[in-house]
PDB file of C-alpha atoms in Angstrom:
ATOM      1  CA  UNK A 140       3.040   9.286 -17.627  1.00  0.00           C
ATOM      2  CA  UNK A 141       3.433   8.108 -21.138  1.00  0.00           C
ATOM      3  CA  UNK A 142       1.450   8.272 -24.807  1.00  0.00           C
ATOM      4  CA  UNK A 143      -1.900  10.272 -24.907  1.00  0.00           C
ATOM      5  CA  UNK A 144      -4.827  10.752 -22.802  1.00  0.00           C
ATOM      6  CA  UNK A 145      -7.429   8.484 -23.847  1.00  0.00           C
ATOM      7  CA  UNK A 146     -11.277   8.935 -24.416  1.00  0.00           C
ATOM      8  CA  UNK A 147     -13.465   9.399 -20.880  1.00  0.00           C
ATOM      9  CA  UNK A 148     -14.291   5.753 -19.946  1.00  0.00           C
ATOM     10  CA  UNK A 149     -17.788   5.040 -18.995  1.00  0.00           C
ATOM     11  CA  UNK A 150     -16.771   4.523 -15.262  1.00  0.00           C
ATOM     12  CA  UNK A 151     -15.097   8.191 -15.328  1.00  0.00           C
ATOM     13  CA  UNK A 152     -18.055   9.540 -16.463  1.00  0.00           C
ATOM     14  CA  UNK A 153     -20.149   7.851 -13.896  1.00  0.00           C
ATOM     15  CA  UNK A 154     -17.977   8.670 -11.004  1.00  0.00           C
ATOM     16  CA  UNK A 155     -18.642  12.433 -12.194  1.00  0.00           C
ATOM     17  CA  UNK A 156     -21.889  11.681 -12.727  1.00  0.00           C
ATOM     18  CA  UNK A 157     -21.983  11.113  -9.143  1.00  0.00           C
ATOM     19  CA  UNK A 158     -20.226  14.240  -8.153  1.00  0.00           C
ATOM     20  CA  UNK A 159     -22.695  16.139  -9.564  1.00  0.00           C
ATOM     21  CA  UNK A 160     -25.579  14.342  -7.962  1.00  0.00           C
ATOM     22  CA  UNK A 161     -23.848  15.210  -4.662  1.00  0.00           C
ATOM     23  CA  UNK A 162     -23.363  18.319  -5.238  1.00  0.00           C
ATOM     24  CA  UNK A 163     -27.037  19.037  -6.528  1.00  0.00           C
ATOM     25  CA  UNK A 164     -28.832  17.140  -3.688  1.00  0.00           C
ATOM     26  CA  UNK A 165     -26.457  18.074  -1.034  1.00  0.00           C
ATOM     27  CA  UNK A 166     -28.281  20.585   1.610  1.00  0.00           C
ATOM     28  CA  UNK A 167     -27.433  24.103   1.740  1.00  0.00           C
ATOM     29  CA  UNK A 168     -26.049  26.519   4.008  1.00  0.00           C
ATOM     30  CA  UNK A 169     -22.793  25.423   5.745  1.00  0.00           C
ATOM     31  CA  UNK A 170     -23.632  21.841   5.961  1.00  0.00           C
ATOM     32  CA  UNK A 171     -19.743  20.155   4.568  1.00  0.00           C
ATOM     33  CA  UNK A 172     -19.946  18.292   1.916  1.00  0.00           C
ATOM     34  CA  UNK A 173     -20.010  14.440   1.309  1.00  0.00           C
ATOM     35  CA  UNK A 174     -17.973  12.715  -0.580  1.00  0.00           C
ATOM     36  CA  UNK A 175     -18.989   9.532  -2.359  1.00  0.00           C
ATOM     37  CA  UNK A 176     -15.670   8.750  -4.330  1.00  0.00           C
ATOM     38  CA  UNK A 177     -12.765  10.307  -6.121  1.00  0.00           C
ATOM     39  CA  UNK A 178     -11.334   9.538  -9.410  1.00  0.00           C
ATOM     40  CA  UNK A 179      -7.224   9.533  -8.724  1.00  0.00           C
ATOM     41  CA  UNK A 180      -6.156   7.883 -12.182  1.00  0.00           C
ATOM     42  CA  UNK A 181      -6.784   5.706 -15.419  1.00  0.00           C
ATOM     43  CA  UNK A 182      -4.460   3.212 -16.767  1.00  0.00           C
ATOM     44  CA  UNK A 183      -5.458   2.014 -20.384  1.00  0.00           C
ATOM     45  CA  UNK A 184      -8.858   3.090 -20.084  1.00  0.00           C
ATOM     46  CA  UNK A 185      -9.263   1.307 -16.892  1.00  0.00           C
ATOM     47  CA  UNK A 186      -9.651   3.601 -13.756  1.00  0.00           C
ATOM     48  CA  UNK A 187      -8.778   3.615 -10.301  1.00  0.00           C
ATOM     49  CA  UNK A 188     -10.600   5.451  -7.557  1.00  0.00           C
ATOM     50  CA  UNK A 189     -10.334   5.877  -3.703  1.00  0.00           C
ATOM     51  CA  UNK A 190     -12.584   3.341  -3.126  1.00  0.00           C
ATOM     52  CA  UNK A 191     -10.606   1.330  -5.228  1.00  0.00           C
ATOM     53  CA  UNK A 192      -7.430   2.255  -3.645  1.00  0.00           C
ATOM     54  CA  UNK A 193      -8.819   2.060   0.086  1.00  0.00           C
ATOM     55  CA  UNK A 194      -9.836  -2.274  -0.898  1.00  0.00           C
ATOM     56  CA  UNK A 195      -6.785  -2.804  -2.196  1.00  0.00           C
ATOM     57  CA  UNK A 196      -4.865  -1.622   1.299  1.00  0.00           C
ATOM     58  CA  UNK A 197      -6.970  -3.222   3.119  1.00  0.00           C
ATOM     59  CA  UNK A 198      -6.344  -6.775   1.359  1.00  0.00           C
ATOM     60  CA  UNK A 199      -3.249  -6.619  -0.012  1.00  0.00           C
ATOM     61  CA  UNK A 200      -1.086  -3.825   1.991  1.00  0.00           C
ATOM     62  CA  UNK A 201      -2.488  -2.666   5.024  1.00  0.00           C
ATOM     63  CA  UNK A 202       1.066  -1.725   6.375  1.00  0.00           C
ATOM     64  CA  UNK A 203       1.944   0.207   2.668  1.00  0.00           C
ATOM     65  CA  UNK A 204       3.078   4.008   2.826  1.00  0.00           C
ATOM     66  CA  UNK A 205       0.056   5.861   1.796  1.00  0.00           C
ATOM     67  CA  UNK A 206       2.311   7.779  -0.664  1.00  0.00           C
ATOM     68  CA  UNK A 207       3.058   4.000  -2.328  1.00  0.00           C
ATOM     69  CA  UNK A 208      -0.282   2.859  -3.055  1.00  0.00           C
ATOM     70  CA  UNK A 209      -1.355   4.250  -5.507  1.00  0.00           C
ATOM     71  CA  UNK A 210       1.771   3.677  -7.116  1.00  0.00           C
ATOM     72  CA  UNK A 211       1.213   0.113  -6.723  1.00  0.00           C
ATOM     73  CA  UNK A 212      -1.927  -0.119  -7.907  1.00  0.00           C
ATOM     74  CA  UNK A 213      -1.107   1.319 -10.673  1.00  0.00           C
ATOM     75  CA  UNK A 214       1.716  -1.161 -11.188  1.00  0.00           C
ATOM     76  CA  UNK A 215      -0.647  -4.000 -10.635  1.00  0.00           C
ATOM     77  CA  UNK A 216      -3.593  -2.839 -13.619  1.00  0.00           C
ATOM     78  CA  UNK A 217      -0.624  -3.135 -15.855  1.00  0.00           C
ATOM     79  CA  UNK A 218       0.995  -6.318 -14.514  1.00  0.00           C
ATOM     80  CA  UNK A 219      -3.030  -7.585 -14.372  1.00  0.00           C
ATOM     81  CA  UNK A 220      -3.610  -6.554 -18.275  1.00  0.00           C
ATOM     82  CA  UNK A 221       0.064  -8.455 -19.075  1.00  0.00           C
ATOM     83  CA  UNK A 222      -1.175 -11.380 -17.359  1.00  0.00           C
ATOM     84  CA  UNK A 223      -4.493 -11.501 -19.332  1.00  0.00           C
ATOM     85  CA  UNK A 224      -2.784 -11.165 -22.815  1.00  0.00           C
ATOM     86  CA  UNK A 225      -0.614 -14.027 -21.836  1.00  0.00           C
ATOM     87  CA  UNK A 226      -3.848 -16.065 -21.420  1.00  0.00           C
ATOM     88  CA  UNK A 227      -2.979 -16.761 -17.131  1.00  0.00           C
ATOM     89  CA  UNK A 228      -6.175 -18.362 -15.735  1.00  0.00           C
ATOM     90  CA  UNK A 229      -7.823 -17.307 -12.750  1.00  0.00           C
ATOM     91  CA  UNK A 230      -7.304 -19.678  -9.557  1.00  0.00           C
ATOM     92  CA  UNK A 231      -9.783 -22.378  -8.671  1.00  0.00           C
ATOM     93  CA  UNK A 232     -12.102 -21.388  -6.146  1.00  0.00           C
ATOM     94  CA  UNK A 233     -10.480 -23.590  -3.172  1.00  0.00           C
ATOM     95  CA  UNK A 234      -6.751 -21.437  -3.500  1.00  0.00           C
ATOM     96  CA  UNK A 235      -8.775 -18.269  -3.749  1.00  0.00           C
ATOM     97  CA  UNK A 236     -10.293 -19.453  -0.643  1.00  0.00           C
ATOM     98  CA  UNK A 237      -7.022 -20.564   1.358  1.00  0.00           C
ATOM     99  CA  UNK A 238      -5.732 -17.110   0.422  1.00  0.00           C
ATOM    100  CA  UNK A 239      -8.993 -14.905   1.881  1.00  0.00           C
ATOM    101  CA  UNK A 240      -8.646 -17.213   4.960  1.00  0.00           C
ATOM    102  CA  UNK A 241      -5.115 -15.819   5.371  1.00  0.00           C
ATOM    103  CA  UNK A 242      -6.060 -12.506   4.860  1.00  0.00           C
ATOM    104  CA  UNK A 243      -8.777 -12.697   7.679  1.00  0.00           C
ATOM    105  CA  UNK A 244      -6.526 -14.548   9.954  1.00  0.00           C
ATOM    106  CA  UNK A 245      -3.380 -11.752   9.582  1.00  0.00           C
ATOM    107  CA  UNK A 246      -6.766  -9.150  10.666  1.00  0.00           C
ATOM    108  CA  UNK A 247      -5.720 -11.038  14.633  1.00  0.00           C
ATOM    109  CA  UNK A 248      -9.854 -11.056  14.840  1.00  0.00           C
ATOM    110  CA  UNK A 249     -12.893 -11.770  13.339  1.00  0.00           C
ATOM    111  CA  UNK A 250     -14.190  -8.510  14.278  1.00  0.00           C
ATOM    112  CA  UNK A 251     -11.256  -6.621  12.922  1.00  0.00           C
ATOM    113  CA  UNK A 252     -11.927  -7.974   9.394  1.00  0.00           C
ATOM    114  CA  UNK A 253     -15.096  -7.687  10.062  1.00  0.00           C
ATOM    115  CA  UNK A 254     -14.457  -3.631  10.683  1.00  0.00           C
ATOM    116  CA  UNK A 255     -12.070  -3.756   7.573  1.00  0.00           C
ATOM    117  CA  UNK A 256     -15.007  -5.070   5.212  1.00  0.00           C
ATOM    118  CA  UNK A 257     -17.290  -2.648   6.262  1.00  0.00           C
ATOM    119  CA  UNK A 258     -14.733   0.321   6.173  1.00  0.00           C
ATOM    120  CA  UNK A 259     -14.196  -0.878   2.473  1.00  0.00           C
ATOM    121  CA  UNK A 260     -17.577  -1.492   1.350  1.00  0.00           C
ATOM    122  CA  UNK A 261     -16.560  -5.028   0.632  1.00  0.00           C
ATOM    123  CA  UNK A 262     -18.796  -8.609   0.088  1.00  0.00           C
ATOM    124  CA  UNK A 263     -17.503 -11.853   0.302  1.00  0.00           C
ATOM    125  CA  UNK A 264     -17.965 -11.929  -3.478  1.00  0.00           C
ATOM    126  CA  UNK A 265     -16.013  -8.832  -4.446  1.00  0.00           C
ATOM    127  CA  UNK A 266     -12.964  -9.934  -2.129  1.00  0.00           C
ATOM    128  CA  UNK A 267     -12.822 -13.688  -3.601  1.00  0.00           C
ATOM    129  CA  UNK A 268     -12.864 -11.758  -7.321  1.00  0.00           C
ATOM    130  CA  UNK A 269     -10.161  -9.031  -6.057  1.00  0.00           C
ATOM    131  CA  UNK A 270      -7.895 -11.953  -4.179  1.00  0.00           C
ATOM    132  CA  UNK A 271      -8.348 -14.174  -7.057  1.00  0.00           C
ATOM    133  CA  UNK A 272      -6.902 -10.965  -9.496  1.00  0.00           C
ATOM    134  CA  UNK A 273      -3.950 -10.223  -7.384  1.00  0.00           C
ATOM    135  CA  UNK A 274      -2.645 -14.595  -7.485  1.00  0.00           C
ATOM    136  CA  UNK A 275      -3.638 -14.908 -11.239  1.00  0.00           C
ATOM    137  CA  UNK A 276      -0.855 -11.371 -11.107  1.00  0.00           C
ATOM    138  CA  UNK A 277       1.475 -13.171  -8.507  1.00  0.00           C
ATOM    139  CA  UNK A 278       1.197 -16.792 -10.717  1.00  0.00           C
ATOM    140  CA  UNK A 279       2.179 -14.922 -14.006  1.00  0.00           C
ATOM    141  CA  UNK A 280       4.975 -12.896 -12.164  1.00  0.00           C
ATOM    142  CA  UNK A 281       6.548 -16.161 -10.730  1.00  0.00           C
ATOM    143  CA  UNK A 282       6.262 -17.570 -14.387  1.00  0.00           C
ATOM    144  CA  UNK A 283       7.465 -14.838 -16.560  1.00  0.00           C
ATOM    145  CA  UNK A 284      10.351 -13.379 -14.429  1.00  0.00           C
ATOM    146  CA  UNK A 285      11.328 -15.218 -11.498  1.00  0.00           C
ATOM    147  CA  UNK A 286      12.735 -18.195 -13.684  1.00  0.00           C
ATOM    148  CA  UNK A 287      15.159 -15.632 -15.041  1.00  0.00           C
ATOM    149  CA  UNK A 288      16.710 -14.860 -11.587  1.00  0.00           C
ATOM    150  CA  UNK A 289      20.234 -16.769 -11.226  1.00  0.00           C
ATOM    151  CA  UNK A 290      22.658 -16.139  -8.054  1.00  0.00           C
ATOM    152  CA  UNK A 291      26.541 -16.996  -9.210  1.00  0.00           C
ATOM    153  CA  UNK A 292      28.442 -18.988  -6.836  1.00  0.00           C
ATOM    154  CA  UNK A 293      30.604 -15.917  -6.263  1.00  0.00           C
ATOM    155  CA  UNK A 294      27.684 -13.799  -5.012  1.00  0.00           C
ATOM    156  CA  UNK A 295      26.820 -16.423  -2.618  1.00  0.00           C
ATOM    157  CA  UNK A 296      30.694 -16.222  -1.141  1.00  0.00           C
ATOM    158  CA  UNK A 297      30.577 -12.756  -1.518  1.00  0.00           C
ATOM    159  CA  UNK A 298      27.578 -12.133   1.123  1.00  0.00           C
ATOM    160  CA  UNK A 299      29.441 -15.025   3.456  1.00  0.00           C
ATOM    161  CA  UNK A 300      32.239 -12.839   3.622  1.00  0.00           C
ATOM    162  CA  UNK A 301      30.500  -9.853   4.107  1.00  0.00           C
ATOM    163  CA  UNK A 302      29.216 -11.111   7.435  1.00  0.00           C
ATOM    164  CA  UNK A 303      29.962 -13.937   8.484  1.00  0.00           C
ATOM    165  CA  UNK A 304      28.750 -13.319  11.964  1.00  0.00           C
ATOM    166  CA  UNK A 305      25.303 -13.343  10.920  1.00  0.00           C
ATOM    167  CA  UNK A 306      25.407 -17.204  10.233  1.00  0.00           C
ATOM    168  CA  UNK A 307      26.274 -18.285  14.286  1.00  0.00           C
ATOM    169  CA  UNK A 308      29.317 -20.144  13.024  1.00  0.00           C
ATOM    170  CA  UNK A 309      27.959 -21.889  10.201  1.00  0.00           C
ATOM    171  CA  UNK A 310      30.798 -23.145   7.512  1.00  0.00           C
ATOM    172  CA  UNK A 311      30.086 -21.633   3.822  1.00  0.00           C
ATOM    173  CA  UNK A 312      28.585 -25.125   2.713  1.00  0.00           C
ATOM    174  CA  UNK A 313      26.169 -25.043   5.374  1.00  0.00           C
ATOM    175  CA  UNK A 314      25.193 -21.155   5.068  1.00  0.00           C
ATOM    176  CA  UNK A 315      25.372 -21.541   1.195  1.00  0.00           C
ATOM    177  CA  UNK A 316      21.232 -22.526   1.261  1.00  0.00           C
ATOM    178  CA  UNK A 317      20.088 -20.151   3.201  1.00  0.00           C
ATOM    179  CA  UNK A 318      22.136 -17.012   1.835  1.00  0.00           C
ATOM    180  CA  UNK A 319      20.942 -18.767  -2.103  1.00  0.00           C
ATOM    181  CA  UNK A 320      17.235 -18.034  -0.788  1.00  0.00           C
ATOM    182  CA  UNK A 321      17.346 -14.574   0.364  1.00  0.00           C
ATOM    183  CA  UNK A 322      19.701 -13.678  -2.668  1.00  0.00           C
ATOM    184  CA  UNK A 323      17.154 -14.870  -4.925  1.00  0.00           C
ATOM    185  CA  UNK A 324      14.243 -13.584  -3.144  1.00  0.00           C
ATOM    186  CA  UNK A 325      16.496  -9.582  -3.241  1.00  0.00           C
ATOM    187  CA  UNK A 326      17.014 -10.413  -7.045  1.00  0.00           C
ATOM    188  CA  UNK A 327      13.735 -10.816  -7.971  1.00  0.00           C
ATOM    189  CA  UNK A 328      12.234  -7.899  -6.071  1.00  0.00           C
ATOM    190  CA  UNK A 329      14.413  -5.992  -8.174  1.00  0.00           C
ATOM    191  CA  UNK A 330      13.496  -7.636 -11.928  1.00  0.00           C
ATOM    192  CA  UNK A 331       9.984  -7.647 -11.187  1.00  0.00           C
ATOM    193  CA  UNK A 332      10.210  -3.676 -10.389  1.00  0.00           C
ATOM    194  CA  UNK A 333      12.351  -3.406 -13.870  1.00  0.00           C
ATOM    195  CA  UNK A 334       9.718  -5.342 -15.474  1.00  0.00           C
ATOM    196  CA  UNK A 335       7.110  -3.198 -14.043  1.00  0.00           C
ATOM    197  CA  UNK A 336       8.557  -0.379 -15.282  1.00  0.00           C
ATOM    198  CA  UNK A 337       9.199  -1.028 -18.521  1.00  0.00           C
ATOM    199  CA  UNK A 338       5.247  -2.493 -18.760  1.00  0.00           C
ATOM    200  CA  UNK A 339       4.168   1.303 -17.083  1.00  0.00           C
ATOM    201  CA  UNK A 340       6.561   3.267 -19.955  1.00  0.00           C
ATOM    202  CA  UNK A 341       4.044   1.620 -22.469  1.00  0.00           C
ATOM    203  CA  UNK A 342       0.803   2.108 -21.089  1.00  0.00           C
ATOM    204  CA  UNK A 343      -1.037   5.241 -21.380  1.00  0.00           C
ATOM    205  CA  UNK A 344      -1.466   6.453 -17.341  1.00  0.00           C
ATOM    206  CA  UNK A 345      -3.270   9.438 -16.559  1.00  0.00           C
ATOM    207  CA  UNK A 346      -2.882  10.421 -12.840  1.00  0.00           C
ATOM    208  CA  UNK A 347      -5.652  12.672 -12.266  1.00  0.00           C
ATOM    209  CA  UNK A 348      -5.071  13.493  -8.135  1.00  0.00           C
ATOM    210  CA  UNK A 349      -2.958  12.266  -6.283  1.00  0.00           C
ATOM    211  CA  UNK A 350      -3.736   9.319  -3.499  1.00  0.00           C
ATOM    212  CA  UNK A 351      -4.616  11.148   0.443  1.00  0.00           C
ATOM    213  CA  UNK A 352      -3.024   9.958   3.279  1.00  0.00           C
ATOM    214  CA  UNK A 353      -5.706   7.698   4.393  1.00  0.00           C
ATOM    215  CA  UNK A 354      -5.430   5.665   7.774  1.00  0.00           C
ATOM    216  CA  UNK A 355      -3.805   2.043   8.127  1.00  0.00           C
ATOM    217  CA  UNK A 356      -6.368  -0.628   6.975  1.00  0.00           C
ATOM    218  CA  UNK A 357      -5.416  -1.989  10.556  1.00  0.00           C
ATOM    219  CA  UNK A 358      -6.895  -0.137  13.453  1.00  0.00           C
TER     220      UNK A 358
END
């Protein structure tokens, strides 16, 4: 958490607006109570609620630790507002589509994504606007730190020589390829968390409650 709390957004307000209306209409007695939506944090103003957390599992990591996402999410409003001062377009309509046919296809069924969009309260609409988000995020991480991830020659031999078995006797020249590509692809998992941290030390993030273990988006 860094820098002040911020004013109550208007979508904070609403979601307790929406409490209350629950609570004042719900029947009495023992009956349990229902729960429409919880507010679990605001990043810049911009909030993120269970709902919002349980569509963003389902399309972009159904196999996340519940304790991660949340974490994540946060991590992508920040990454999303970057990528929107930088002036990154959204994707035209045909990759957005390629990329929610992927998404239903990794579902195994069309009744399982079926099951997924209802579980999330989700329209065709809202997941082309949410999948095109999340590659206009992925496009401006690829351009604004993957470029500056370099593997020496030496770390290359170094990871050879580590384990040489692993490459089915495969000279260094051959393996060299293959180890460059999974170097790079360890490398810049690590920037992009750096650079995701430093954005998160300069954003002002309220975490209001923390995320509940919630099942896999997968049943």
């Amino acid at each position: 958490m860094s820098g002040s709390s911020p004013p109550i957004s208007r979508r904070v307000a609403t979601i307790a607006l929406l409490a209350i209306a629950v609570w004042a209409t719900a029947p009495p007695s023992d009956s349990p109570a229902i729960v429409i939506d919880q507010l679990l944090a605001v990043v810049d103003g911009k909030t993120i609620a269970l709902s919002d957390l349980v569509r963003y599992r389902i399309l972009f990591a159904p196999d996340a630790p519940s304790d991660r996402l949340l974490h994540n999410m946060i991590d992508h409003l920040v990454v999303s507002a970057e990528a929107e001062r930088f002036g990154i377009a959204l994707p035209p309509p045909d990759q957005v589509a390629h990329a929610v046919e992927r998404i239903t296809q990794s579902y195994g069924s069309r009744a399982q994504w079926d099951a997924a969009m209802q579980r999330g309260h989700l329209t065709p609409a809202t997941v082309d606007q949410l999948v095109a988000e999340q590659i206009r995020v992925e496009t401006f991480l690829n351009e604004r730190v993957d470029p500056f991830v370099f593997v020496a020659p030496a770390d290359i031999d170094a990871a050879y020589r580590a384990a040489p078995e692993r490459f089915k006797g495969q000279s260094l020249e051959e393996a060299e390829p293959m180890i460059e590509q999974a170097l790079l692809k360890e490398k810049s998992a690590v920037k992009r968390l750096e650079y995701m941290a430093r954005l998160r030390s300069r954003a002002v993030i309220r975490q209001i409650a923390d995320a509940p273990v919630d099942s896999p988006a997968r049943p």
